C-alpha positions as a LaTeX table, in Angstrom:
\begin{tabular}{lrrr}
\hline
Residue & $x$ (\AA) & $y$ (\AA) & $z$ (\AA) \\
\hline
Met1 & 7.00 & $-18.82$ & 13.71 \\
Ala2 & 3.55 & $-18.91$ & 15.24 \\
Thr3 & 0.93 & $-16.58$ & 13.89 \\
Glu4 & $-0.19$ & $-13.96$ & 16.37 \\
Thr5 & $-3.08$ & $-11.54$ & 16.48 \\
Ile6 & $-2.13$ & $-7.98$ & 17.36 \\
Thr7 & $-4.87$ & $-6.58$ & 19.60 \\
Asn8 & $-5.42$ & $-3.68$ & 21.97 \\
Thr9 & $-3.01$ & $-5.36$ & 24.40 \\
His10 & $-0.29$ & $-6.05$ & 21.85 \\
Ala11 & 2.56 & $-5.59$ & 24.30 \\
Ser12 & 1.84 & $-8.89$ & 26.05 \\
Leu13 & 1.82 & $-10.95$ & 22.88 \\
Tyr14 & 5.53 & $-10.96$ & 22.10 \\
Pro15 & 8.26 & $-12.74$ & 24.02 \\
Glu16 & 10.23 & $-10.18$ & 26.00 \\
Ser17 & 13.38 & $-11.25$ & 24.18 \\
Glu18 & 11.94 & $-10.10$ & 20.83 \\
Asp19 & 12.18 & $-6.40$ & 20.16 \\
Phe20 & 10.50 & $-5.22$ & 16.97 \\
Ser21 & 11.14 & $-1.51$ & 17.49 \\
Phe22 & 13.41 & 0.62 & 15.31 \\
Pro23 & 16.36 & 1.65 & 17.52 \\
Thr24 & 17.13 & 4.96 & 15.81 \\
Leu25 & 13.54 & 6.25 & 16.10 \\
Pro26 & 11.23 & 7.13 & 19.00 \\
Pro27 & 9.24 & 4.09 & 20.16 \\
Phe28 & 5.63 & 3.46 & 19.29 \\
Pro29 & 3.64 & 4.36 & 22.45 \\
Ala30 & 2.86 & 1.30 & 24.57 \\
Asp31 & $-0.58$ & 2.58 & 25.56 \\
Ile32 & $-1.93$ & 3.07 & 22.02 \\
Pro33 & $-4.43$ & 0.41 & 20.87 \\
Thr34 & $-3.34$ & $-1.41$ & 17.71 \\
Ala35 & $-5.18$ & $-3.24$ & 14.97 \\
Pro36 & $-6.02$ & $-6.98$ & 14.97 \\
Leu37 & $-3.57$ & $-8.08$ & 12.28 \\
Leu38 & $-2.48$ & $-11.69$ & 12.02 \\
Arg39 & 1.30 & $-12.10$ & 12.06 \\
Leu40 & 2.49 & $-14.61$ & 9.47 \\
Ser41 & 5.93 & $-15.91$ & 8.54 \\
Leu42 & 7.26 & $-16.10$ & 4.98 \\
Ser43 & 9.51 & $-19.05$ & 5.79 \\
Ser44 & 6.57 & $-20.94$ & 7.33 \\
Leu45 & 4.30 & $-20.02$ & 4.43 \\
Arg46 & 6.60 & $-21.90$ & 2.07 \\
Ser47 & 6.12 & $-25.23$ & 3.86 \\
Ser48 & 3.21 & $-25.10$ & 6.28 \\
Ser49 & $-0.37$ & $-25.75$ & 5.14 \\
Glu50 & $-1.52$ & $-24.35$ & 8.48 \\
Glu51 & 0.26 & $-21.05$ & 7.81 \\
Ser52 & $-1.25$ & $-20.99$ & 4.32 \\
Ser53 & $-4.72$ & $-21.44$ & 5.81 \\
Arg54 & $-4.07$ & $-18.53$ & 8.21 \\
Phe55 & $-3.08$ & $-16.41$ & 5.23 \\
Phe56 & $-6.35$ & $-17.23$ & 3.48 \\
Thr57 & $-8.30$ & $-16.43$ & 6.64 \\
Ala58 & $-6.56$ & $-13.05$ & 6.94 \\
Ser59 & $-7.32$ & $-12.35$ & 3.28 \\
Lys60 & $-11.02$ & $-12.96$ & 3.85 \\
Glu61 & $-11.53$ & $-11.36$ & 7.25 \\
Leu62 & $-9.41$ & $-8.20$ & 7.29 \\
Gly63 & $-7.32$ & $-8.10$ & 4.13 \\
Phe64 & $-4.29$ & $-6.88$ & 6.13 \\
Phe65 & $-1.56$ & $-8.89$ & 7.85 \\
Tyr66 & 2.04 & $-8.72$ & 8.99 \\
Leu67 & 4.56 & $-10.88$ & 7.14 \\
Asp68 & 7.75 & $-11.76$ & 9.00 \\
Leu69 & 10.48 & $-11.74$ & 6.35 \\
Arg70 & 13.33 & $-12.94$ & 8.53 \\
Asn71 & 15.07 & $-16.29$ & 8.06 \\
Asp72 & 14.04 & $-16.50$ & 4.40 \\
Pro73 & 16.39 & $-15.66$ & 1.49 \\
Leu74 & 13.81 & $-13.65$ & $-0.47$ \\
Gly75 & 12.54 & $-11.99$ & 2.69 \\
Glu76 & 16.02 & $-11.00$ & 3.83 \\
Glu77 & 16.73 & $-9.47$ & 0.43 \\
Leu78 & 13.54 & $-7.43$ & 0.58 \\
Leu79 & 14.42 & $-6.21$ & 4.07 \\
Ser80 & 17.88 & $-5.16$ & 2.91 \\
Gln81 & 16.58 & $-3.44$ & $-0.20$ \\
Ser82 & 13.79 & $-1.63$ & 1.66 \\
Ser83 & 16.46 & $-0.25$ & 4.02 \\
Arg84 & 18.34 & 1.11 & 1.01 \\
Phe85 & 15.15 & 2.87 & $-0.14$ \\
Phe86 & 14.76 & 4.44 & 3.31 \\
Asp87 & 18.33 & 5.74 & 2.89 \\
Leu88 & 17.56 & 6.95 & $-0.63$ \\
Ala89 & 14.30 & 8.75 & 0.19 \\
Pro90 & 15.76 & 11.78 & 2.09 \\
Lys91 & 18.33 & 12.34 & $-0.68$ \\
Phe92 & 15.59 & 12.07 & $-3.28$ \\
Tyr93 & 13.31 & 14.60 & $-1.58$ \\
Asn94 & 16.23 & 16.94 & $-1.00$ \\
Leu95 & 15.90 & 17.70 & $-4.71$ \\
Gly96 & 13.08 & 19.98 & $-3.60$ \\
Arg97 & 9.45 & 20.30 & $-4.56$ \\
Glu98 & 10.14 & 22.75 & $-7.39$ \\
Glu99 & 12.48 & 20.29 & $-9.11$ \\
Leu100 & 10.30 & 17.25 & $-8.45$ \\
Ser101 & 7.20 & 19.02 & $-9.77$ \\
Lys102 & 8.76 & 18.77 & $-13.25$ \\
Tyr103 & 7.96 & 15.04 & $-13.02$ \\
Asp104 & 4.26 & 15.43 & $-12.14$ \\
Tyr105 & 2.44 & 13.81 & $-15.06$ \\
Lys106 & $-1.20$ & 14.16 & $-14.00$ \\
Asn107 & $-1.81$ & 16.78 & $-16.69$ \\
Val108 & $-1.03$ & 14.16 & $-19.33$ \\
Gly109 & $-3.34$ & 11.65 & $-17.68$ \\
Ser110 & $-0.85$ & 9.62 & $-15.67$ \\
Tyr111 & $-0.48$ & 8.95 & $-11.95$ \\
Met112 & 3.19 & 7.96 & $-12.37$ \\
Gly113 & 5.92 & 10.30 & $-11.22$ \\
Tyr114 & 5.53 & 13.00 & $-8.57$ \\
Lys115 & 2.52 & 13.99 & $-6.49$ \\
Gly116 & 3.16 & 17.23 & $-4.67$ \\
Phe117 & 2.38 & 18.14 & $-1.08$ \\
Gly118 & $-1.20$ & 19.36 & $-0.58$ \\
Ser119 & $-2.45$ & 18.39 & $-4.04$ \\
Ala120 & $-5.19$ & 15.85 & $-3.25$ \\
Val121 & $-8.42$ & 15.95 & $-1.22$ \\
Val122 & $-8.39$ & 13.72 & 1.89 \\
Asp123 & $-11.78$ & 14.12 & 3.57 \\
Glu124 & $-15.38$ & 15.32 & 3.38 \\
Lys125 & $-14.30$ & 18.80 & 4.58 \\
Gly126 & $-12.25$ & 19.30 & 1.42 \\
Ser127 & $-8.95$ & 19.24 & 3.35 \\
Leu128 & $-5.79$ & 18.71 & 1.35 \\
Asp129 & $-3.23$ & 15.97 & 1.97 \\
Arg130 & $-0.02$ & 16.43 & 3.92 \\
Asn131 & 2.41 & 14.23 & 2.08 \\
Glu132 & 4.29 & 13.99 & $-1.17$ \\
Phe133 & 5.18 & 10.85 & $-3.04$ \\
Tyr134 & 6.82 & 9.54 & $-6.16$ \\
Asn135 & 5.53 & 6.58 & $-8.17$ \\
Ile136 & 8.33 & 4.66 & $-9.89$ \\
Pro137 & 6.76 & 2.65 & $-12.72$ \\
Lys138 & 7.85 & $-0.93$ & $-13.29$ \\
Asp139 & 7.25 & $-0.63$ & $-17.03$ \\
Asp140 & 9.60 & 2.35 & $-17.47$ \\
Phe141 & 12.51 & 0.66 & $-15.72$ \\
Phe142 & 11.94 & $-2.73$ & $-17.39$ \\
Gly143 & 11.80 & $-1.27$ & $-20.90$ \\
Ile144 & 8.14 & $-2.24$ & $-21.35$ \\
Ser145 & 6.61 & 1.24 & $-21.74$ \\
Glu146 & 6.01 & 2.40 & $-25.32$ \\
Lys147 & 6.52 & 6.01 & $-24.20$ \\
Pro148 & 8.46 & 6.00 & $-20.92$ \\
Phe149 & 8.40 & 9.08 & $-18.74$ \\
Thr150 & 11.49 & 10.99 & $-17.75$ \\
His151 & 12.53 & 10.61 & $-14.10$ \\
Pro152 & 15.09 & 12.35 & $-11.86$ \\
Asp153 & 18.69 & 11.30 & $-12.45$ \\
Ile154 & 18.98 & 9.91 & $-8.92$ \\
Leu155 & 16.52 & 7.16 & $-9.87$ \\
Tyr156 & 18.51 & 6.18 & $-12.96$ \\
Gln157 & 21.60 & 6.09 & $-10.75$ \\
Asn158 & 19.76 & 3.52 & $-8.62$ \\
Lys159 & 18.29 & 1.58 & $-11.52$ \\
Glu160 & 19.74 & $-1.76$ & $-10.44$ \\
Leu161 & 18.26 & $-1.39$ & $-6.96$ \\
Ile162 & 14.89 & $-0.46$ & $-8.44$ \\
Lys163 & 14.83 & $-3.38$ & $-10.87$ \\
Ser164 & 16.01 & $-5.89$ & $-8.29$ \\
Tyr165 & 13.46 & $-4.67$ & $-5.74$ \\
Ile166 & 10.66 & $-4.95$ & $-8.30$ \\
Asn167 & 11.82 & $-8.46$ & $-9.22$ \\
Asn168 & 11.83 & $-9.54$ & $-5.58$ \\
Ser169 & 8.53 & $-7.86$ & $-4.77$ \\
His170 & 6.94 & $-9.54$ & $-7.75$ \\
Ala171 & 8.35 & $-12.90$ & $-6.64$ \\
Leu172 & 6.70 & $-12.45$ & $-3.24$ \\
Ile173 & 3.43 & $-11.39$ & $-4.89$ \\
Thr174 & 3.53 & $-14.48$ & $-7.12$ \\
Leu175 & 4.01 & $-16.72$ & $-4.08$ \\
Leu176 & 1.02 & $-15.13$ & $-2.35$ \\
Leu177 & $-1.12$ & $-15.38$ & $-5.48$ \\
Asn178 & $-0.23$ & $-19.05$ & $-5.74$ \\
His179 & $-1.55$ & $-19.68$ & $-2.22$ \\
Leu180 & $-4.72$ & $-17.72$ & $-2.93$ \\
Asn181 & $-5.22$ & $-19.56$ & $-6.20$ \\
Thr182 & $-5.01$ & $-22.90$ & $-4.37$ \\
His183 & $-7.47$ & $-21.92$ & $-1.64$ \\
Leu184 & $-9.88$ & $-20.49$ & $-4.21$ \\
Gln185 & $-9.65$ & $-23.83$ & $-6.09$ \\
Leu186 & $-9.06$ & $-22.06$ & $-9.40$ \\
Pro187 & $-7.29$ & $-23.74$ & $-12.33$ \\
Glu188 & $-3.54$ & $-23.76$ & $-11.76$ \\
Gly189 & $-1.87$ & $-20.44$ & $-12.54$ \\
Thr190 & $-5.10$ & $-18.44$ & $-12.97$ \\
Leu191 & $-4.22$ & $-15.47$ & $-10.73$ \\
Gln192 & $-0.54$ & $-15.56$ & $-11.61$ \\
Ser193 & $-1.39$ & $-15.33$ & $-15.33$ \\
Leu194 & $-3.10$ & $-11.98$ & $-14.68$ \\
His195 & 0.04 & $-10.53$ & $-13.06$ \\
Arg196 & 3.01 & $-11.36$ & $-15.29$ \\
Leu197 & 6.15 & $-9.35$ & $-14.64$ \\
Asn198 & 7.04 & $-8.55$ & $-18.25$ \\
Glu199 & 3.58 & $-7.48$ & $-19.39$ \\
Pro200 & 2.35 & $-3.86$ & $-19.20$ \\
Ser201 & 0.77 & $-3.06$ & $-15.85$ \\
Gly202 & 0.46 & $-0.33$ & $-13.25$ \\
Asp203 & 2.96 & $-1.99$ & $-10.89$ \\
Gln204 & 5.06 & 0.62 & $-9.13$ \\
Ile205 & 7.31 & 1.46 & $-6.21$ \\
Arg206 & 6.10 & 4.44 & $-4.21$ \\
Met207 & 8.36 & 6.48 & $-1.93$ \\
Ile208 & 6.31 & 8.63 & 0.45 \\
Lys209 & 7.39 & 11.54 & 2.61 \\
Ser210 & 5.15 & 12.96 & 5.35 \\
Pro211 & 6.80 & 15.79 & 7.30 \\
Pro212 & 5.91 & 16.48 & 10.95 \\
Gln213 & 2.63 & 18.34 & 11.40 \\
Pro214 & 2.08 & 21.29 & 13.73 \\
Pro215 & 1.01 & 19.91 & 17.14 \\
Ser216 & $-1.98$ & 22.26 & 17.18 \\
Asp217 & $-3.12$ & 21.30 & 13.67 \\
Gln218 & $-2.62$ & 17.59 & 13.07 \\
Arg219 & $-4.75$ & 16.30 & 10.23 \\
Thr220 & $-5.13$ & 13.30 & 7.99 \\
Ala221 & $-2.06$ & 12.98 & 5.78 \\
Leu222 & $-3.68$ & 10.56 & 3.32 \\
Gly223 & $-7.45$ & 10.17 & 3.18 \\
Lys224 & $-9.42$ & 6.99 & 3.78 \\
His225 & $-9.36$ & 4.63 & 0.84 \\
Thr226 & $-8.95$ & 1.08 & $-0.31$ \\
Asp227 & $-6.04$ & 0.15 & $-2.55$ \\
Phe228 & $-7.02$ & $-0.15$ & $-6.18$ \\
Gly229 & $-4.86$ & $-3.05$ & $-7.33$ \\
Ser230 & $-4.25$ & $-6.63$ & $-6.21$ \\
Leu231 & $-1.68$ & $-6.77$ & $-3.40$ \\
Thr232 & 0.38 & $-4.13$ & $-1.62$ \\
Ile233 & 3.71 & $-4.59$ & 0.17 \\
Leu234 & 4.33 & $-1.83$ & 2.71 \\
Phe235 & 7.43 & $-0.99$ & 4.70 \\
Asn236 & 7.27 & 1.79 & 7.29 \\
Gln237 & 9.12 & 2.53 & 10.50 \\
Leu238 & 6.82 & 5.04 & 12.17 \\
Gly239 & 3.15 & 4.76 & 13.07 \\
Gly240 & 0.52 & 6.66 & 11.13 \\
Leu241 & $-1.25$ & 3.94 & 9.14 \\
Gln242 & $-4.72$ & 3.27 & 10.52 \\
Ile243 & $-7.36$ & 0.75 & 9.50 \\
Leu244 & $-11.10$ & 0.69 & 10.20 \\
Pro245 & $-11.80$ & $-2.92$ & 11.23 \\
Pro246 & $-14.98$ & $-4.51$ & 9.85 \\
Pro247 & $-17.88$ & $-5.15$ & 12.26 \\
Ser248 & $-16.96$ & $-8.86$ & 12.33 \\
Leu249 & $-13.67$ & $-8.00$ & 14.08 \\
Thr250 & $-15.17$ & $-5.36$ & 16.36 \\
Pro251 & $-16.23$ & $-6.23$ & 19.95 \\
Ala252 & $-19.98$ & $-6.74$ & 20.33 \\
Gly253 & $-21.88$ & $-3.56$ & 21.10 \\
Lys254 & $-19.11$ & $-1.28$ & 19.82 \\
Glu255 & $-18.73$ & 0.68 & 16.61 \\
Pro256 & $-15.58$ & 0.15 & 14.50 \\
Glu257 & $-12.92$ & 2.74 & 15.30 \\
Trp258 & $-9.85$ & 3.89 & 13.41 \\
Thr259 & $-6.94$ & 1.93 & 14.86 \\
Tyr260 & $-3.18$ & 2.27 & 14.40 \\
Val261 & $-1.11$ & $-0.45$ & 12.74 \\
Lys262 & 2.17 & $-0.64$ & 14.64 \\
Pro263 & 5.24 & $-1.09$ & 12.38 \\
Leu264 & 7.34 & $-4.14$ & 13.27 \\
Arg265 & 11.03 & $-4.36$ & 12.41 \\
Gly266 & 11.79 & $-7.41$ & 10.24 \\
His267 & 8.26 & $-7.43$ & 8.86 \\
Cys268 & 6.30 & $-5.87$ & 6.03 \\
Ile269 & 2.58 & $-5.19$ & 6.01 \\
Ile270 & 0.59 & $-6.83$ & 3.22 \\
Asn271 & $-2.91$ & $-5.83$ & 2.19 \\
Leu272 & $-5.29$ & $-6.85$ & $-0.55$ \\
Gly273 & $-6.77$ & $-4.37$ & $-3.01$ \\
Asp274 & $-10.00$ & $-3.88$ & $-4.92$ \\
Ala275 & $-8.94$ & $-6.10$ & $-7.83$ \\
Met276 & $-8.86$ & $-9.17$ & $-5.57$ \\
Thr277 & $-12.31$ & $-8.32$ & $-4.25$ \\
Lys278 & $-13.63$ & $-7.96$ & $-7.79$ \\
Phe279 & $-11.98$ & $-11.19$ & $-8.99$ \\
Thr280 & $-13.52$ & $-13.16$ & $-6.10$ \\
Gly281 & $-16.99$ & $-11.64$ & $-5.97$ \\
Gly282 & $-16.31$ & $-10.12$ & $-2.55$ \\
Leu283 & $-14.88$ & $-13.27$ & $-0.96$ \\
Leu284 & $-11.50$ & $-11.59$ & $-0.37$ \\
Arg285 & $-11.41$ & $-8.28$ & 1.48 \\
Ser286 & $-9.96$ & $-4.93$ & 0.48 \\
Asn287 & $-10.11$ & $-2.99$ & 3.74 \\
Ile288 & $-10.39$ & 0.75 & 4.17 \\
His289 & $-7.38$ & 2.56 & 5.65 \\
Arg290 & $-5.84$ & 6.02 & 5.98 \\
Val291 & $-2.66$ & 7.74 & 7.19 \\
Val292 & $-2.59$ & 10.24 & 10.06 \\
Ser293 & 0.14 & 11.85 & 12.13 \\
Pro294 & 2.28 & 9.27 & 14.01 \\
Pro295 & 1.43 & 8.88 & 17.72 \\
Gly296 & 3.42 & 10.21 & 20.66 \\
Glu297 & 7.01 & 11.35 & 20.16 \\
Gln298 & 6.99 & 9.79 & 16.69 \\
Ala299 & 4.91 & 12.76 & 15.51 \\
Glu300 & 8.06 & 14.91 & 15.63 \\
Glu301 & 9.79 & 12.78 & 12.97 \\
Thr302 & 9.55 & 12.88 & 9.18 \\
Arg303 & 7.70 & 9.74 & 8.15 \\
Tyr304 & 8.92 & 7.83 & 5.09 \\
Ser305 & 7.23 & 4.78 & 3.60 \\
Val306 & 8.25 & 2.40 & 0.84 \\
Val307 & 5.40 & 0.68 & $-0.98$ \\
Tyr308 & 5.12 & $-1.82$ & $-3.81$ \\
Phe309 & 1.75 & $-1.87$ & $-5.55$ \\
Ser310 & 0.94 & $-4.95$ & $-7.62$ \\
Arg311 & $-1.78$ & $-4.41$ & $-10.20$ \\
Pro312 & $-3.32$ & $-6.74$ & $-12.79$ \\
Glu313 & $-1.96$ & $-6.39$ & $-16.32$ \\
Asp314 & $-3.36$ & $-3.36$ & $-18.17$ \\
Glu315 & $-5.78$ & $-5.27$ & $-20.38$ \\
Val316 & $-7.19$ & $-7.55$ & $-17.67$ \\
Val317 & $-10.89$ & $-6.87$ & $-17.15$ \\
Leu318 & $-11.72$ & $-6.48$ & $-13.47$ \\
Lys319 & $-14.65$ & $-8.84$ & $-13.09$ \\
Arg320 & $-15.60$ & $-11.91$ & $-11.11$ \\
Leu321 & $-13.65$ & $-15.02$ & $-12.06$ \\
Glu322 & $-15.56$ & $-18.24$ & $-12.59$ \\
Gly323 & $-14.94$ & $-21.52$ & $-10.85$ \\
Gly324 & $-13.68$ & $-22.90$ & $-7.58$ \\
Val325 & $-15.19$ & $-21.50$ & $-4.41$ \\
Ile326 & $-15.85$ & $-18.03$ & $-5.85$ \\
Pro327 & $-19.54$ & $-17.24$ & $-5.25$ \\
Lys328 & $-21.68$ & $-16.98$ & $-8.35$ \\
Gly329 & $-23.40$ & $-13.71$ & $-9.08$ \\
Glu330 & $-23.55$ & $-10.65$ & $-11.28$ \\
Asp331 & $-20.97$ & $-7.86$ & $-11.17$ \\
Asp332 & $-22.17$ & $-4.34$ & $-10.49$ \\
Gly333 & $-22.00$ & $-2.07$ & $-13.52$ \\
Glu334 & $-19.79$ & $-2.37$ & $-16.56$ \\
Ala335 & $-16.41$ & $-3.92$ & $-15.89$ \\
Met336 & $-13.33$ & $-1.83$ & $-16.73$ \\
Asn337 & $-9.87$ & $-3.01$ & $-17.63$ \\
Ser338 & $-7.15$ & $-2.62$ & $-15.05$ \\
Lys339 & $-5.42$ & 0.30 & $-16.75$ \\
Glu340 & $-8.55$ & 2.46 & $-16.89$ \\
Trp341 & $-9.71$ & 1.48 & $-13.38$ \\
Ile342 & $-6.39$ & 2.33 & $-11.73$ \\
Lys343 & $-6.08$ & 5.60 & $-13.63$ \\
Leu344 & $-9.61$ & 6.66 & $-12.66$ \\
Gln345 & $-9.11$ & 5.89 & $-8.98$ \\
Ala346 & $-5.60$ & 7.33 & $-8.73$ \\
Leu347 & $-6.37$ & 10.71 & $-10.32$ \\
Arg348 & $-9.94$ & 11.49 & $-9.28$ \\
Leu349 & $-8.94$ & 13.31 & $-6.06$ \\
Arg350 & $-5.98$ & 15.10 & $-7.59$ \\
Lys351 & $-8.11$ & 17.43 & $-9.69$ \\
Val352 & $-7.39$ & 20.25 & $-7.29$ \\
Gly353 & $-5.35$ & 23.37 & $-7.21$ \\
Val354 & $-5.24$ & 26.79 & $-5.60$ \\
Glu355 & $-8.12$ & 27.84 & $-7.83$ \\
Lys356 & $-10.49$ & 25.29 & $-6.28$ \\
Ser357 & $-12.59$ & 26.48 & $-3.37$ \\
Glu358 & $-13.13$ & 24.43 & $-0.23$ \\
Glu359 & $-16.72$ & 23.79 & $-1.35$ \\
Glu360 & $-15.51$ & 22.49 & $-4.73$ \\
Arg361 & $-13.07$ & 20.18 & $-2.95$ \\
Arg362 & $-15.84$ & 18.89 & $-0.66$ \\
Arg363 & $-18.00$ & 18.18 & $-3.69$ \\
Leu364 & $-15.13$ & 16.34 & $-5.36$ \\
Trp365 & $-14.79$ & 14.12 & $-2.28$ \\
Glu366 & $-18.53$ & 13.38 & $-2.27$ \\
Glu367 & $-18.39$ & 12.34 & $-5.91$ \\
Thr368 & $-15.94$ & 9.57 & $-5.03$ \\
Gly369 & $-18.50$ & 7.95 & $-2.74$ \\
Arg370 & $-16.05$ & 7.66 & 0.19 \\
Gly371 & $-18.52$ & 9.20 & 2.66 \\
Asn372 & $-17.87$ & 10.83 & 6.03 \\
\hline
\end{tabular}
């Protein structure tokens, strides 16, 4: 399938016979500008050097792209399994916040498990988030963790789905890393060796719930950030994700503006994280993004997302790799291992509670260096 750029006139780019909307949900508004993501095909990526080159271009220029999973055995399995997670999510959150809060492990220094609604700072005003999510750790469900956490019974009842989805997500990640490794001209298997499935890592499935916001008080649900790990696989059905395109992809004379990423049925959204930027000395891009209320009639719906975060193995030091086309240079500051880096980034904005004033929350945001 040809690669396409989604632009502010996205509606004209698809053949009329192709409908990428989700039939049971309100449509994404046709008059809303959308982000300039390349649209790639998994089946083409397996055999086409041209498609592989487009993937490398997307990884350098924006760090976000659509991946069409149709007509590929692995892709079709991921589509089917992601649908099962969308079915599971409402049942999971019906357990209620009081019950799920028993599985919030931030007080023991972990970002795994439950993050409650309104428990993290999202902007320079000190506003709190408007979503809740649950991080399902790969290591707990693969028997790798030395001290696994306890999780709600409904997750153990779906253990086979969880393990199979992690296996398939990791297989897709490995394929993508293989392409990147080739284009970076690194020794064979370099990137893959930093992301082995059966070694301890922060890999996780995240199920996110964002309820409708009051029409008169719609705020950012998840603050602007870059992902901390290597690669992210995102499935969503409603708008809300926004990216801030870099100046290189912004029309001359204009400032970059927050722009929606329109969900496409049959596709996932892939983005690169900070680890890939660190490994490549800034050659690959980890782009800033956020989540806001869905546009138009979609704002009246509860928004669920299913995410797979791939992170380097715990003991991998996040520093510039040597060789190939990676630019030479010195890394800023002292390099941390993956485990400590992910933990620091994941928990630093969750040090809030009812006892924290708005001013304290604003100061906490400023300390992260995320700006206005």
